[in-house]
């Protein structure tokens, strides 16, 4: 067993480095970039934790993982115990350890981070989850009681999976409905293999199956069955809507429908879900090898798309973003990885129009320089155009990664569920209750495009509220801050 | 997996399938489609639901073998199974009593137009059907159309059957005869739909077309099926597939539909080459693809 060091010595340990594939090597494959901490590195990193009496890190965690306790278990080399602690609050640790924006959450509040770099909580979480999975996850314990109540979970992304896990543990019968042919939502169609291997998503979903959760793919709620039918003829006692933010937004500039301009959803779906990177895939993706690619946007999805284009052989790959790097919503690690791989960042620049050839293929984009003006509604400084700064950039492929609007399918076919004027579903922040009795919602369909962990947090809060509703039968209308329209 | 209850060719390369899909059969309305994956590692393709029986729990799909996936699908027989069928997707046809409705189908487009012709008739319209093909054997579903329509006009480009000429020539003839037409639905190749729109435009006849852009998910998530209608970008999978024929940018649609033409050609050639190497080889390939029953997979080449 490793020892707990006195605080002074703990402070002398530098943050351990994550072993990763060499950038020159990794841009030629889709294998994971971060290789994961070894047990030695993990213990060393865990020894940096000061073990605060009132740990601040937990306050930064949307699902409230007992971070200090699991880190101490790592120091004691009780890795299985560490996994058990994490899984009390987070059913998908191998996923969150990879894709959570820790620097904005737990690690941001870490006391070590005040003088040095914070404890690498995310990497430790990932280590614990991987260690457990590689040795074979023990089968989940069956719930203590069966409630006899049935819950329909709509969408198998992070919100739906975490909600389903908790409901199953509480003894409710859960059926998860997924529109696509594969389970995992954004975890499989959106986030690329090199950041989140699909095998990990499958392993987590297998755990849910073992807990008795049933999955129905190819089922589009709103079309194959409506929410009314789920609560009526299908015999469910409650419904959780975790359908994500469905419709990709485009830039609204001329020439945007030329061939070679993809939404990030389409580009990533073709490559990730439909495996277009494979030689023998039946789903094509436009040839990127030796070509110039421009990705519009500054979030994680933009980084995923630009780095995917490099792996498909792009000659040049640019991020074009209208604000500065400080405003980029992407995780620091993704930005750093992209830069190491040779992605060029064209900041404070905005597209004005696309032009194509006689076959309708995009050939160039006209760009305009921006400068930062006064802060806007989001608190970020608003980019304003610099007059006379227009220039033409030749491109062969463009990917638009500026976010998604909510999918209208459920609203169209279900009454009584209020939507905001942005098309998101109105839901109580604490409970996920919508304006319709028995129907809860969480994740991007409520918040608009956000993160995996926020969606998971919403799924878990909704699970608690659903349990309470099923137990007591009490329904209060949602408390919502913003108006409907 | 969805079991195939019936499979028969309506024309060379055009095959009708009745498929077990009870949930979709209960919900589907005229004009809607499904996304199909034939095998566990195949692509997702949209196919319009041609018919269905909510009690018996089946839907009918009519498939023209134009690419690898549709040709592979067309090798399947009753008793075989299809990996994934998701739907019903898209907005149903807007159906009301317009008065006299002309339903035009070109080639396999007739299969897509047929369920809406049924719905238009049920809504009280007088239904005139014009169904065209290059040559006689490509005019499909004539008997089915005759059962619902008040008039059926088959047309062939080569004059081998029915009216000698294009579907638009027949439509123009009806207009020249002074027939009252209140509504036109046209479904077929892009140039045909565009031509129909130009015939009805000067008469101000409400005209609807069903668009067939390339899709991936079919639920609004990817935006690959975007089309321009009246200068606005619309998603065919959730806003359509039917749109005002006079507002559609057909040139853009035709260009976008050719985005992967080289890839598609290469995949098809490879598929046909393998298929002609002999049935044993194909059976093995299908078995590898996880088919339950490869025994009846002998190709009818």
XYZ file of C-alpha atoms in Angstrom:
786
model
C 0.000 0.000 0.000
C 1.215 3.453 -0.846
C 1.569 5.877 2.023
C -0.295 9.049 2.788
C 2.326 11.777 2.716
C 2.417 14.798 4.981
C 0.828 17.807 3.262
C 4.183 19.463 2.541
C 5.455 16.455 0.643
C 2.186 16.109 -1.225
C 2.698 19.592 -2.561
C 6.109 18.650 -3.928
C 4.696 16.044 -6.319
C 4.143 17.544 -9.753
C 0.945 16.716 -11.626
C 1.601 13.469 -13.453
C 1.493 13.504 -17.229
C -1.114 11.498 -19.126
C 0.608 9.022 -21.445
C -0.659 9.672 -24.936
C -0.095 8.629 -28.520
C 2.477 10.738 -30.333
C 0.677 13.409 -32.372
C 2.443 12.429 -35.608
C 1.391 8.846 -35.107
C -2.149 9.386 -33.855
C -3.340 11.576 -36.724
C -3.035 8.445 -38.857
C -5.352 6.317 -36.742
C -8.648 6.477 -34.868
C -7.318 4.837 -31.704
C -7.623 6.657 -28.413
C -5.239 9.594 -27.910
C -4.969 9.361 -24.120
C -3.605 5.970 -23.150
C -4.611 6.146 -19.478
C -2.584 6.336 -16.282
C -0.641 3.300 -15.102
C -1.346 2.181 -11.512
C 1.961 3.791 -10.456
C 1.091 7.118 -12.081
C -2.411 6.976 -10.639
C -1.175 6.365 -7.095
C 1.411 9.123 -7.422
C -1.225 11.526 -8.696
C -3.660 10.464 -5.967
C -0.986 11.231 -3.374
C -1.168 14.880 -4.387
C -4.692 15.170 -2.953
C -4.647 17.207 0.250
C -7.709 15.413 1.576
C -9.496 18.628 2.493
C -11.954 18.379 5.422
C -14.539 20.234 3.336
C -13.603 19.221 -0.173
C -14.416 21.952 -2.665
C -13.995 19.617 -5.650
C -17.279 17.812 -4.891
C -19.159 21.094 -5.150
C -17.917 21.392 -8.726
C -19.178 17.938 -9.676
C -22.653 17.976 -11.247
C -23.340 14.488 -9.851
C -21.564 14.953 -6.504
C -19.023 12.122 -6.647
C -17.203 11.603 -3.300
C -13.949 12.584 -4.919
C -11.690 12.661 -1.865
C -12.847 9.213 -0.750
C -12.202 7.537 -4.088
C -8.806 9.236 -4.392
C -7.850 7.992 -0.939
C -8.881 4.490 -1.990
C -6.455 4.804 -4.909
C -3.636 5.778 -2.538
C -4.472 2.659 -0.544
C -4.394 0.715 -3.820
C -8.016 -0.314 -3.239
C -8.993 0.282 -6.838
C -12.184 -1.764 -6.669
C -13.268 0.186 -3.622
C -12.552 3.395 -5.528
C -14.786 2.150 -8.361
C -17.540 1.304 -5.904
C -17.418 4.811 -4.404
C -17.573 6.511 -7.798
C -20.418 4.345 -9.030
C -22.604 5.315 -6.119
C -22.957 8.696 -7.786
C -21.900 8.159 -11.380
C -23.009 5.179 -13.415
C -20.785 6.007 -16.387
C -17.331 6.771 -14.943
C -15.277 5.480 -17.877
C -17.158 7.902 -20.090
C -17.118 10.906 -17.743
C -13.448 10.402 -16.950
C -12.844 10.985 -20.638
C -15.278 13.657 -21.719
C -16.175 15.799 -18.684
C -14.826 19.376 -18.710
C -13.059 18.814 -15.379
C -11.142 22.067 -15.590
C -14.469 23.877 -15.361
C -15.816 21.664 -12.586
C -14.078 19.590 -9.895
C -10.512 20.484 -10.854
C -11.361 24.181 -11.032
C -12.155 24.182 -7.298
C -9.288 21.896 -6.232
C -7.198 23.610 -3.535
C -3.959 22.217 -4.986
C -4.835 24.165 -8.101
C -4.464 27.465 -6.296
C -0.655 27.186 -6.298
C 0.029 24.354 -8.692
C -1.926 22.454 -11.321
C -4.955 20.775 -9.710
C -5.191 17.069 -8.941
C -6.070 15.252 -12.172
C -9.446 14.073 -10.879
C -10.782 13.195 -14.330
C -7.797 11.030 -15.202
C -8.073 9.260 -11.852
C -11.759 8.604 -12.412
C -10.944 7.168 -15.801
C -8.146 5.040 -14.337
C -10.461 3.514 -11.757
C -13.186 2.762 -14.291
C -10.769 1.285 -16.837
C -9.024 -0.801 -14.208
C -12.338 -2.292 -13.195
C -13.535 -2.898 -16.734
C -10.299 -4.542 -17.832
C -10.531 -7.009 -14.979
C -14.205 -7.687 -15.620
C -16.871 -5.568 -14.001
C -18.690 -7.506 -11.291
C -22.348 -8.010 -12.127
C -24.514 -5.304 -10.624
C -26.509 -6.222 -7.571
C -30.208 -6.740 -8.166
C -32.432 -4.068 -6.639
C -33.568 -4.677 -3.072
C -37.233 -4.412 -4.064
C -39.285 -4.374 -7.217
C -41.750 -1.525 -7.364
C -43.902 -2.955 -10.131
C -43.836 0.465 -11.777
C -42.740 0.976 -15.377
C -40.787 3.928 -16.726
C -40.104 4.745 -20.371
C -36.786 6.491 -20.951
C -36.676 8.203 -24.327
C -33.173 8.523 -25.751
C -30.117 6.422 -24.874
C -27.612 9.257 -24.584
C -25.997 10.349 -21.318
C -29.221 11.749 -19.782
C -31.250 8.647 -20.599
C -28.593 6.147 -19.540
C -27.973 7.758 -16.157
C -31.700 8.123 -15.500
C -32.280 4.479 -16.480
C -29.480 3.270 -14.198
C -30.835 4.980 -11.118
C -34.420 3.952 -11.826
C -33.366 0.330 -12.260
C -31.462 0.451 -8.963
C -34.585 1.798 -7.298
C -36.428 -1.294 -8.484
C -38.473 0.175 -11.312
C -38.921 -1.573 -14.626
C -37.179 0.512 -17.296
C -37.432 0.441 -21.076
C -35.094 2.737 -23.029
C -36.218 3.811 -26.504
C -33.603 4.836 -29.064
C -34.285 6.262 -32.517
C -31.051 5.039 -34.102
C -29.954 1.442 -34.608
C -27.202 1.734 -32.018
C -27.384 2.721 -28.351
C -25.511 5.608 -26.755
C -26.788 8.714 -28.516
C -24.111 11.383 -28.854
C -21.622 9.015 -27.214
C -21.655 6.860 -30.347
C -22.694 9.117 -33.206
C -20.937 12.269 -32.051
C -17.870 11.734 -29.911
C -15.154 10.078 -31.997
C -13.423 6.802 -31.249
C -10.116 8.562 -30.528
C -11.696 10.384 -27.593
C -14.216 7.782 -26.425
C -13.876 4.224 -27.757
C -17.272 2.725 -28.594
C -16.295 -0.453 -26.775
C -16.442 1.515 -23.513
C -19.935 2.775 -24.241
C -21.026 -0.776 -25.049
C -19.548 -2.097 -21.805
C -21.426 0.513 -19.781
C -24.666 -0.305 -21.584
C -24.128 -4.032 -20.960
C -24.069 -3.233 -17.254
C -27.484 -1.654 -17.571
C -28.771 -4.716 -19.412
C -27.551 -6.882 -16.559
C -29.549 -4.697 -14.222
C -32.636 -5.646 -16.207
C -33.015 -2.482 -18.286
C -34.547 -3.249 -21.684
C -33.570 -1.362 -24.837
C -35.613 -0.814 -27.967
C -33.668 0.608 -30.899
C -35.126 2.000 -34.139
C -37.987 3.498 -32.157
C -38.621 7.165 -32.742
C -40.823 8.462 -29.951
C -43.166 11.010 -31.451
C -43.532 8.855 -34.568
C -43.283 5.110 -33.845
C -45.166 5.747 -30.619
C -46.237 8.980 -28.962
C -45.794 10.019 -25.346
C -49.570 9.695 -25.000
C -49.341 6.065 -26.058
C -46.439 5.359 -23.711
C -48.541 6.594 -20.799
C -51.695 4.994 -22.185
C -51.784 1.768 -24.155
C -48.109 0.959 -23.539
C -48.712 1.031 -19.808
C -45.867 3.181 -18.526
C -46.321 5.058 -15.254
C -43.813 7.795 -16.098
C -41.757 9.005 -19.049
C -38.329 10.618 -19.094
C -37.455 12.589 -22.221
C -33.713 12.726 -22.814
C -33.810 13.102 -26.562
C -30.970 15.606 -26.915
C -30.774 18.657 -29.103
C -31.525 17.236 -32.482
C -31.432 19.659 -35.369
C -28.071 21.043 -36.480
C -27.827 24.799 -36.859
C -26.294 26.270 -39.969
C -24.576 29.613 -40.463
C -27.285 31.212 -42.559
C -24.874 32.484 -45.212
C -25.192 32.135 -49.007
C -23.907 28.923 -50.570
C -24.347 26.903 -47.419
C -26.091 23.988 -49.143
C -23.246 23.319 -51.563
C -21.880 19.779 -51.593
C -19.012 19.490 -49.154
C -20.605 21.545 -46.401
C -21.607 19.207 -43.619
C -23.183 19.781 -40.264
C -20.874 18.408 -37.565
C -23.643 15.912 -36.781
C -23.622 14.580 -40.327
C -19.843 14.487 -40.698
C -19.346 12.780 -37.339
C -22.307 10.420 -37.803
C -20.983 9.283 -41.149
C -17.531 8.655 -39.694
C -18.359 7.411 -36.173
C -21.723 5.695 -36.257
C -21.628 4.566 -39.878
C -17.863 3.888 -39.840
C -17.191 5.707 -43.099
C -13.474 5.750 -42.276
C -13.326 2.017 -42.940
C -12.323 0.896 -46.441
C -15.323 -1.425 -46.746
C -18.004 0.827 -45.255
C -21.208 1.218 -47.254
C -21.741 4.765 -46.011
C -19.521 7.282 -47.767
C -17.931 10.457 -46.541
C -16.600 12.960 -49.056
C -12.935 12.415 -49.738
C -10.847 14.483 -47.364
C -7.413 13.020 -48.137
C -5.059 15.712 -49.373
C -7.752 18.387 -49.127
C -8.263 21.603 -47.198
C -10.861 21.482 -44.446
C -12.461 24.330 -42.501
C -14.486 23.712 -39.357
C -16.694 26.520 -38.056
C -17.204 26.715 -34.293
C -15.179 26.586 -31.094
C -16.744 23.845 -29.002
C -15.814 20.228 -28.354
C -17.800 19.133 -31.378
C -15.774 21.471 -33.590
C -12.556 19.979 -32.172
C -13.892 16.465 -32.747
C -14.722 17.307 -36.358
C -11.426 19.015 -37.180
C -9.368 16.233 -35.615
C -11.472 13.627 -37.446
C -10.705 15.374 -40.736
C -6.968 15.097 -39.999
C -7.346 11.378 -39.409
C -9.098 11.078 -42.760
C -5.969 12.564 -44.318
C -6.779 16.275 -44.644
C -3.880 18.352 -45.985
C -4.852 21.307 -43.842
C -7.437 21.564 -41.098
C -8.590 24.882 -39.693
C -10.818 25.918 -36.848
C -12.540 29.136 -37.838
C -14.092 30.872 -34.839
C -15.598 34.322 -34.597
C -14.428 35.074 -31.059
C -11.005 34.642 -29.431
C -9.556 31.532 -27.837
C -10.596 32.681 -24.354
C -14.255 32.397 -25.389
C -13.932 28.942 -26.927
C -16.293 26.535 -25.170
C -14.116 23.475 -25.936
C -12.208 21.722 -23.149
C -8.615 22.894 -22.801
C -7.357 19.377 -23.430
C -9.203 19.147 -26.743
C -7.830 22.494 -27.888
C -4.304 21.449 -26.851
C -4.622 18.090 -28.592
C -5.920 19.721 -31.740
C -3.025 22.161 -31.768
C -0.466 19.370 -31.248
C -1.968 17.530 -34.180
C -1.456 20.496 -36.468
C -4.874 22.130 -36.466
C -4.649 25.785 -37.385
C -6.754 28.198 -35.336
C -8.169 31.101 -37.296
C -9.724 33.202 -34.553
C -11.859 36.343 -34.681
C -12.970 35.378 -38.145
C -16.448 34.828 -39.531
C -17.717 33.313 -42.796
C -19.711 35.529 -45.165
C -20.418 33.196 -48.070
C -19.419 29.926 -49.755
C -18.751 29.537 -53.452
C -18.698 26.334 -55.470
C -17.914 24.856 -58.860
C -20.193 23.697 -61.698
C -20.828 20.393 -59.868
C -22.109 22.206 -56.819
C -19.010 21.359 -54.772
C -17.764 23.999 -52.348
C -14.460 25.557 -53.446
C -13.970 28.598 -51.258
C -15.264 30.568 -48.331
C -15.216 34.320 -47.983
C -14.120 35.292 -44.502
C -14.189 38.495 -42.528
C -12.037 39.526 -39.568
C -13.770 40.386 -36.313
C -12.808 42.285 -33.186
C -14.260 41.996 -29.705
C -16.695 44.699 -28.655
C -18.993 45.072 -25.653
C -20.159 41.987 -23.720
C -23.360 40.382 -25.040
C -26.169 38.492 -23.272
C -23.873 35.529 -22.648
C -21.374 37.796 -20.869
C -18.814 37.172 -23.573
C -17.524 40.099 -25.604
C -19.482 40.397 -28.795
C -17.497 39.972 -32.018
C -17.977 42.857 -34.451
C -16.816 42.885 -38.085
C -13.686 44.779 -39.102
C -14.643 46.790 -42.203
C -12.681 45.965 -45.345
C -11.128 42.817 -43.869
C -12.826 40.317 -46.210
C -10.695 37.666 -47.897
C -11.240 34.421 -49.782
C -9.949 31.105 -48.456
C -9.928 28.074 -50.798
C -11.478 25.006 -49.142
C -12.627 21.545 -50.235
C -14.746 20.652 -47.245
C -16.483 22.633 -44.525
C -18.025 21.409 -41.299
C -20.474 23.606 -39.410
C -20.262 22.970 -35.657
C -22.183 25.855 -34.140
C -24.707 23.884 -32.122
C -28.104 22.273 -32.432
C -31.711 23.272 -32.043
C -34.137 20.948 -30.279
C -35.810 18.309 -32.408
C -39.496 19.170 -32.879
C -40.772 15.583 -33.209
C -42.072 15.143 -29.661
C -43.659 18.561 -29.447
C -45.471 18.009 -32.723
C -47.224 14.878 -31.566
C -47.697 15.483 -27.852
C -49.942 18.045 -26.263
C -49.557 19.516 -22.783
C -45.756 19.637 -22.846
C -44.782 23.303 -22.875
C -41.796 24.371 -24.920
C -39.767 27.565 -24.652
C -39.541 29.938 -27.567
C -36.205 28.286 -28.415
C -37.977 24.958 -28.794
C -36.523 23.397 -25.661
C -38.850 21.611 -23.250
C -39.868 23.520 -20.127
C -38.743 21.481 -17.131
C -38.118 22.057 -13.452
C -34.373 22.329 -12.868
C -34.380 20.281 -9.678
C -36.759 17.517 -10.727
C -37.076 17.553 -14.498
C -40.880 17.769 -14.186
C -42.471 19.079 -17.364
C -45.851 20.742 -17.586
C -47.417 17.337 -18.164
C -48.123 14.993 -15.288
C -45.853 11.958 -15.288
C -43.493 13.337 -17.929
C -39.970 14.448 -17.014
C -37.185 15.808 -19.200
C -33.480 16.506 -18.940
C -30.293 17.041 -20.887
C -29.882 19.055 -24.073
C -33.625 18.959 -24.860
C -34.080 21.176 -21.785
C -30.846 23.176 -21.645
C -29.926 23.369 -25.314
C -26.492 22.076 -26.305
C -24.452 21.384 -23.148
C -22.182 18.635 -21.830
C -22.382 14.908 -21.169
C -22.043 15.346 -17.414
C -24.718 18.035 -17.170
C -27.068 15.755 -19.054
C -26.183 12.917 -16.699
C -26.808 15.119 -13.686
C -30.225 16.037 -15.060
C -30.987 12.369 -15.720
C -30.120 11.446 -12.137
C -32.152 14.268 -10.589
C -35.098 13.244 -12.737
C -34.701 9.622 -11.614
C -35.034 10.710 -7.976
C -38.072 12.816 -8.792
C -39.641 10.009 -10.822
C -39.112 7.617 -7.920
C -40.769 10.083 -5.584
C -43.669 10.576 -7.980
C -44.162 6.835 -8.389
C -43.999 6.284 -4.651
C -46.204 9.147 -3.495
C -48.302 9.910 -6.548
C -47.837 13.590 -5.756
C -47.342 15.855 -8.739
C -46.399 19.518 -8.409
C -46.182 21.659 -11.461
C -42.630 22.542 -12.443
C -40.882 25.546 -10.968
C -39.317 27.282 -13.915
C -37.448 30.514 -14.064
C -37.905 31.352 -17.705
C -41.165 31.929 -19.511
C -42.725 29.845 -22.194
C -43.586 31.081 -25.606
C -34.998 -8.164 -37.262
C -38.001 -7.816 -39.523
C -39.224 -10.897 -41.349
C -40.129 -10.648 -45.017
C -43.586 -12.121 -45.582
C -43.710 -11.696 -49.332
C -41.254 -10.649 -52.025
C -42.001 -10.361 -55.724
C -40.684 -8.403 -58.685
C -43.105 -5.882 -60.180
C -40.704 -5.027 -62.979
C -37.072 -5.811 -63.715
C -35.133 -4.449 -60.719
C -38.289 -3.242 -58.940
C -39.388 -5.520 -56.125
C -42.255 -5.395 -53.655
C -41.719 -6.586 -50.097
C -44.271 -7.154 -47.391
C -42.393 -6.886 -44.100
C -43.386 -7.644 -40.544
C -43.383 -4.310 -38.706
C -46.457 -4.138 -36.457
C -45.689 -0.840 -34.715
C -44.944 0.987 -37.946
C -47.990 -0.546 -39.624
C -50.220 0.832 -36.850
C -48.868 4.366 -37.152
C -47.954 4.923 -40.752
C -49.847 7.391 -42.906
C -49.618 8.079 -46.611
C -46.434 9.882 -47.606
C -44.253 8.615 -44.756
C -41.081 6.583 -45.072
C -38.849 4.238 -43.114
C -35.072 4.025 -42.751
C -33.838 0.540 -43.531
C -30.538 -1.190 -42.835
C -30.418 -4.471 -44.698
C -27.502 -5.943 -42.748
C -25.766 -5.302 -39.449
C -23.001 -3.237 -41.036
C -24.958 -1.727 -43.893
C -25.899 1.851 -44.677
C -29.192 3.496 -43.714
C -31.483 4.136 -46.674
C -34.876 5.833 -46.778
C -37.745 3.937 -48.435
C -41.319 5.181 -48.718
C -43.994 3.003 -47.176
C -46.142 1.892 -50.109
C -48.852 0.085 -48.186
C -49.582 -1.448 -44.816
C -52.039 -3.386 -42.715
C -52.362 -2.300 -39.089
C -54.262 -5.449 -38.107
C -51.946 -7.934 -39.784
C -48.910 -5.891 -38.747
C -47.056 -5.526 -42.032
C -45.863 -2.708 -44.257
C -45.007 -2.840 -47.939
C -41.881 -1.379 -49.460
C -41.203 -1.149 -53.179
C -37.530 -1.094 -53.990
C -35.729 -0.223 -57.182
C -32.305 -1.824 -57.315
C -30.113 1.109 -58.272
C -27.187 0.822 -55.838
C -25.454 -1.826 -53.786
C -27.836 -1.688 -50.845
C -31.032 -1.766 -52.888
C -29.667 -4.555 -55.112
C -28.698 -6.544 -52.026
C -32.159 -5.965 -50.587
C -33.685 -7.167 -53.841
C -31.888 -10.519 -53.503
C -33.929 -11.236 -50.366
C -36.968 -13.485 -50.425
C -39.928 -14.337 -48.225
C -38.650 -15.849 -44.990
C -35.478 -13.747 -44.983
C -35.101 -10.893 -42.536
C -34.088 -7.240 -42.680
C -31.821 -5.986 -39.892
C -33.402 -2.610 -39.040
C -36.564 -0.783 -40.036
C -37.202 2.539 -38.270
C -40.241 4.727 -38.727
C -42.687 5.878 -39.793
C -40.642 9.001 -40.542
C -41.421 12.316 -42.174
C -44.609 14.300 -42.216
C -47.657 12.515 -43.704
C -49.078 13.776 -46.986
C -51.410 16.713 -46.613
C -54.695 15.239 -47.732
C -58.018 17.035 -48.100
C -60.872 17.142 -50.573
C -59.368 19.367 -53.258
C -61.899 18.344 -55.935
C -60.047 16.729 -58.799
C -56.572 15.485 -57.928
C -54.059 14.272 -60.488
C -51.543 11.800 -59.084
C -48.472 11.402 -61.255
C -45.921 8.654 -60.772
C -42.784 8.219 -62.837
C -41.117 4.813 -62.692
C -40.770 3.647 -59.088
C -42.255 7.021 -58.071
C -45.636 5.401 -58.719
C -45.021 3.246 -55.637
C -44.544 6.371 -53.530
C -47.565 8.120 -55.040
C -49.894 5.146 -54.675
C -50.640 5.369 -50.905
C -51.374 9.093 -51.246
C -53.669 8.364 -54.199
C -55.569 6.006 -51.892
C -55.768 8.688 -49.196
C -56.897 11.338 -51.691
C -59.651 9.059 -52.913
C -60.763 8.327 -49.359
C -60.915 12.079 -48.717
C -63.483 12.387 -51.512
C -61.355 13.572 -54.420
C -61.875 12.568 -57.997
C -58.486 10.960 -58.644
C -56.837 10.910 -62.054
C -53.651 8.915 -62.183
C -50.878 9.268 -64.730
C -48.254 6.562 -64.380
C -45.261 6.602 -66.640
C -42.194 4.622 -67.505
C -39.528 4.548 -70.169
C -41.041 1.384 -71.555
C -43.990 -0.916 -70.900
C -42.416 -3.132 -68.238
C -41.419 -0.118 -66.142
C -45.003 1.035 -65.702
C -45.850 -0.439 -62.302
C -48.890 -0.801 -60.058
C -51.411 -0.176 -62.826
C -53.958 -2.614 -61.363
C -53.549 -1.138 -57.886
C -54.011 2.374 -59.245
C -57.089 1.313 -61.206
C -58.657 0.124 -57.973
C -58.412 3.588 -56.392
C -58.393 6.083 -59.254
C -61.301 7.212 -61.352
C -59.042 7.339 -64.404
C -55.642 5.800 -65.021
C -53.416 6.914 -67.876
C -50.327 4.787 -68.385
C -47.657 6.503 -70.467
C -44.421 5.245 -72.004
C -41.567 7.249 -73.457
C -41.178 4.735 -76.300
C -44.870 4.256 -76.990
C -44.723 0.536 -76.166
C -47.778 0.899 -73.932
C -50.527 3.417 -73.252
C -50.009 7.061 -74.126
C -46.865 7.655 -76.194
C -44.990 10.407 -74.429
C -43.966 11.782 -71.066
C -46.262 12.092 -68.055
C -46.097 15.857 -68.543
C -47.365 15.496 -72.125
C -50.376 13.628 -70.796
C -50.920 16.234 -68.076
C -50.677 19.000 -70.680
C -53.215 17.170 -72.836
C -55.694 17.004 -69.944
C -55.249 20.738 -69.365
C -55.622 21.486 -73.093
C -58.865 19.517 -73.075
C -60.100 22.002 -70.525
C -60.295 19.512 -67.662
C -60.541 21.073 -64.240
C -57.604 20.101 -62.061
C -57.442 21.332 -58.474
C -54.420 19.508 -57.160
C -51.406 17.686 -58.564
C -49.066 15.294 -56.772
C -45.965 14.367 -58.768
C -43.397 11.813 -57.649
C -40.552 10.513 -59.758
C -37.127 11.495 -61.037
C -36.093 15.094 -60.289
C -36.366 16.288 -63.951
C -39.890 14.868 -64.145
C -41.021 16.623 -60.966
C -39.493 19.855 -62.161
C -41.239 19.517 -65.538
C -44.603 18.876 -63.890
C -44.123 21.998 -61.766
C -43.542 24.027 -64.931
C -46.692 22.630 -66.561
C -48.945 23.516 -63.631
C -47.297 26.818 -62.664
C -48.997 28.980 -65.343
C -52.358 27.497 -64.343
C -51.801 28.218 -60.668
C -52.628 24.625 -59.747
C -51.564 23.611 -56.272
C -48.779 21.074 -56.884
C -46.842 18.935 -54.469
C -43.715 16.831 -55.010
C -42.082 14.254 -52.740
C -38.321 14.788 -52.576
C -35.716 12.076 -52.329
C -32.480 13.646 -51.070
C -29.678 11.616 -49.500
C -30.367 10.904 -45.829
C -28.445 9.350 -42.966
C -30.509 9.310 -39.777
C -33.869 10.427 -41.189
C -34.930 12.074 -37.910
C -33.582 15.612 -38.377
C -30.268 15.027 -36.685
C -27.777 15.251 -39.554
C -29.171 17.815 -41.968
C -27.820 15.882 -44.953
C -31.250 15.940 -46.600
C -31.522 19.703 -46.667
C -33.283 21.193 -49.641
C -34.133 24.757 -50.589
C -37.821 25.569 -50.831
C -38.855 29.157 -51.516
C -35.296 30.249 -50.729
C -35.389 28.646 -47.276
C -33.363 25.651 -46.138
C -35.654 22.803 -45.085
C -34.925 19.264 -43.892
C -36.768 16.759 -46.098
C -36.859 14.176 -43.286
C -38.793 16.269 -40.748
C -40.209 19.202 -42.773
C -41.032 16.996 -45.767
C -40.624 14.862 -47.767
C -43.497 16.656 -49.572
C -43.099 20.282 -50.575
C -44.714 22.901 -52.804
C -43.533 21.923 -56.286
C -43.374 25.534 -57.442
C -40.930 26.552 -54.690
C -38.346 23.742 -54.826
C -34.782 24.362 -56.041
C -34.529 21.263 -58.248
C -31.081 22.049 -59.569
C -29.619 22.015 -56.069
C -31.459 18.775 -55.270
C -30.113 17.101 -58.419
C -26.563 18.234 -57.663
C -26.682 17.138 -54.038
C -28.066 13.749 -55.037
C -24.925 13.234 -57.127
C -22.529 13.968 -54.238
C -21.393 10.354 -53.827
C -21.998 9.099 -57.349
C -18.472 7.732 -57.837
C -18.462 5.951 -54.495
C -21.880 4.477 -55.224
C -20.791 3.276 -58.653
C -17.680 1.601 -57.229
C -19.666 -0.155 -54.498
C -22.255 -1.348 -56.997
C -19.624 -2.688 -59.399
C -17.924 -4.527 -56.585
C -21.245 -5.975 -55.462
C -22.190 -7.125 -58.955
C -18.749 -8.625 -59.528
C -18.972 -10.671 -56.343
C -22.497 -11.697 -57.095
C -21.534 -13.051 -60.503
C -18.696 -15.030 -59.037
C -21.439 -17.443 -58.069
C -24.204 -18.050 -55.613
C -21.981 -19.973 -53.181
C -19.804 -16.932 -52.770
C -22.810 -14.703 -52.236
C -24.289 -17.076 -49.706
C -21.045 -17.039 -47.810
C -20.988 -13.268 -47.945
C -24.539 -13.006 -46.715
C -23.795 -15.462 -43.957
C -20.873 -13.337 -42.914
C -23.253 -10.403 -42.832
C -25.230 -12.261 -40.191
C -28.211 -13.387 -42.208
C -30.432 -15.905 -40.501
C -31.309 -17.782 -43.641
C -28.899 -17.692 -46.522
C -30.426 -20.770 -48.140
C -32.774 -18.872 -50.392
C -30.281 -16.251 -51.394
C -29.571 -17.625 -54.849
C -29.514 -14.572 -57.060
C -31.869 -14.398 -59.961
C -29.277 -13.055 -62.340
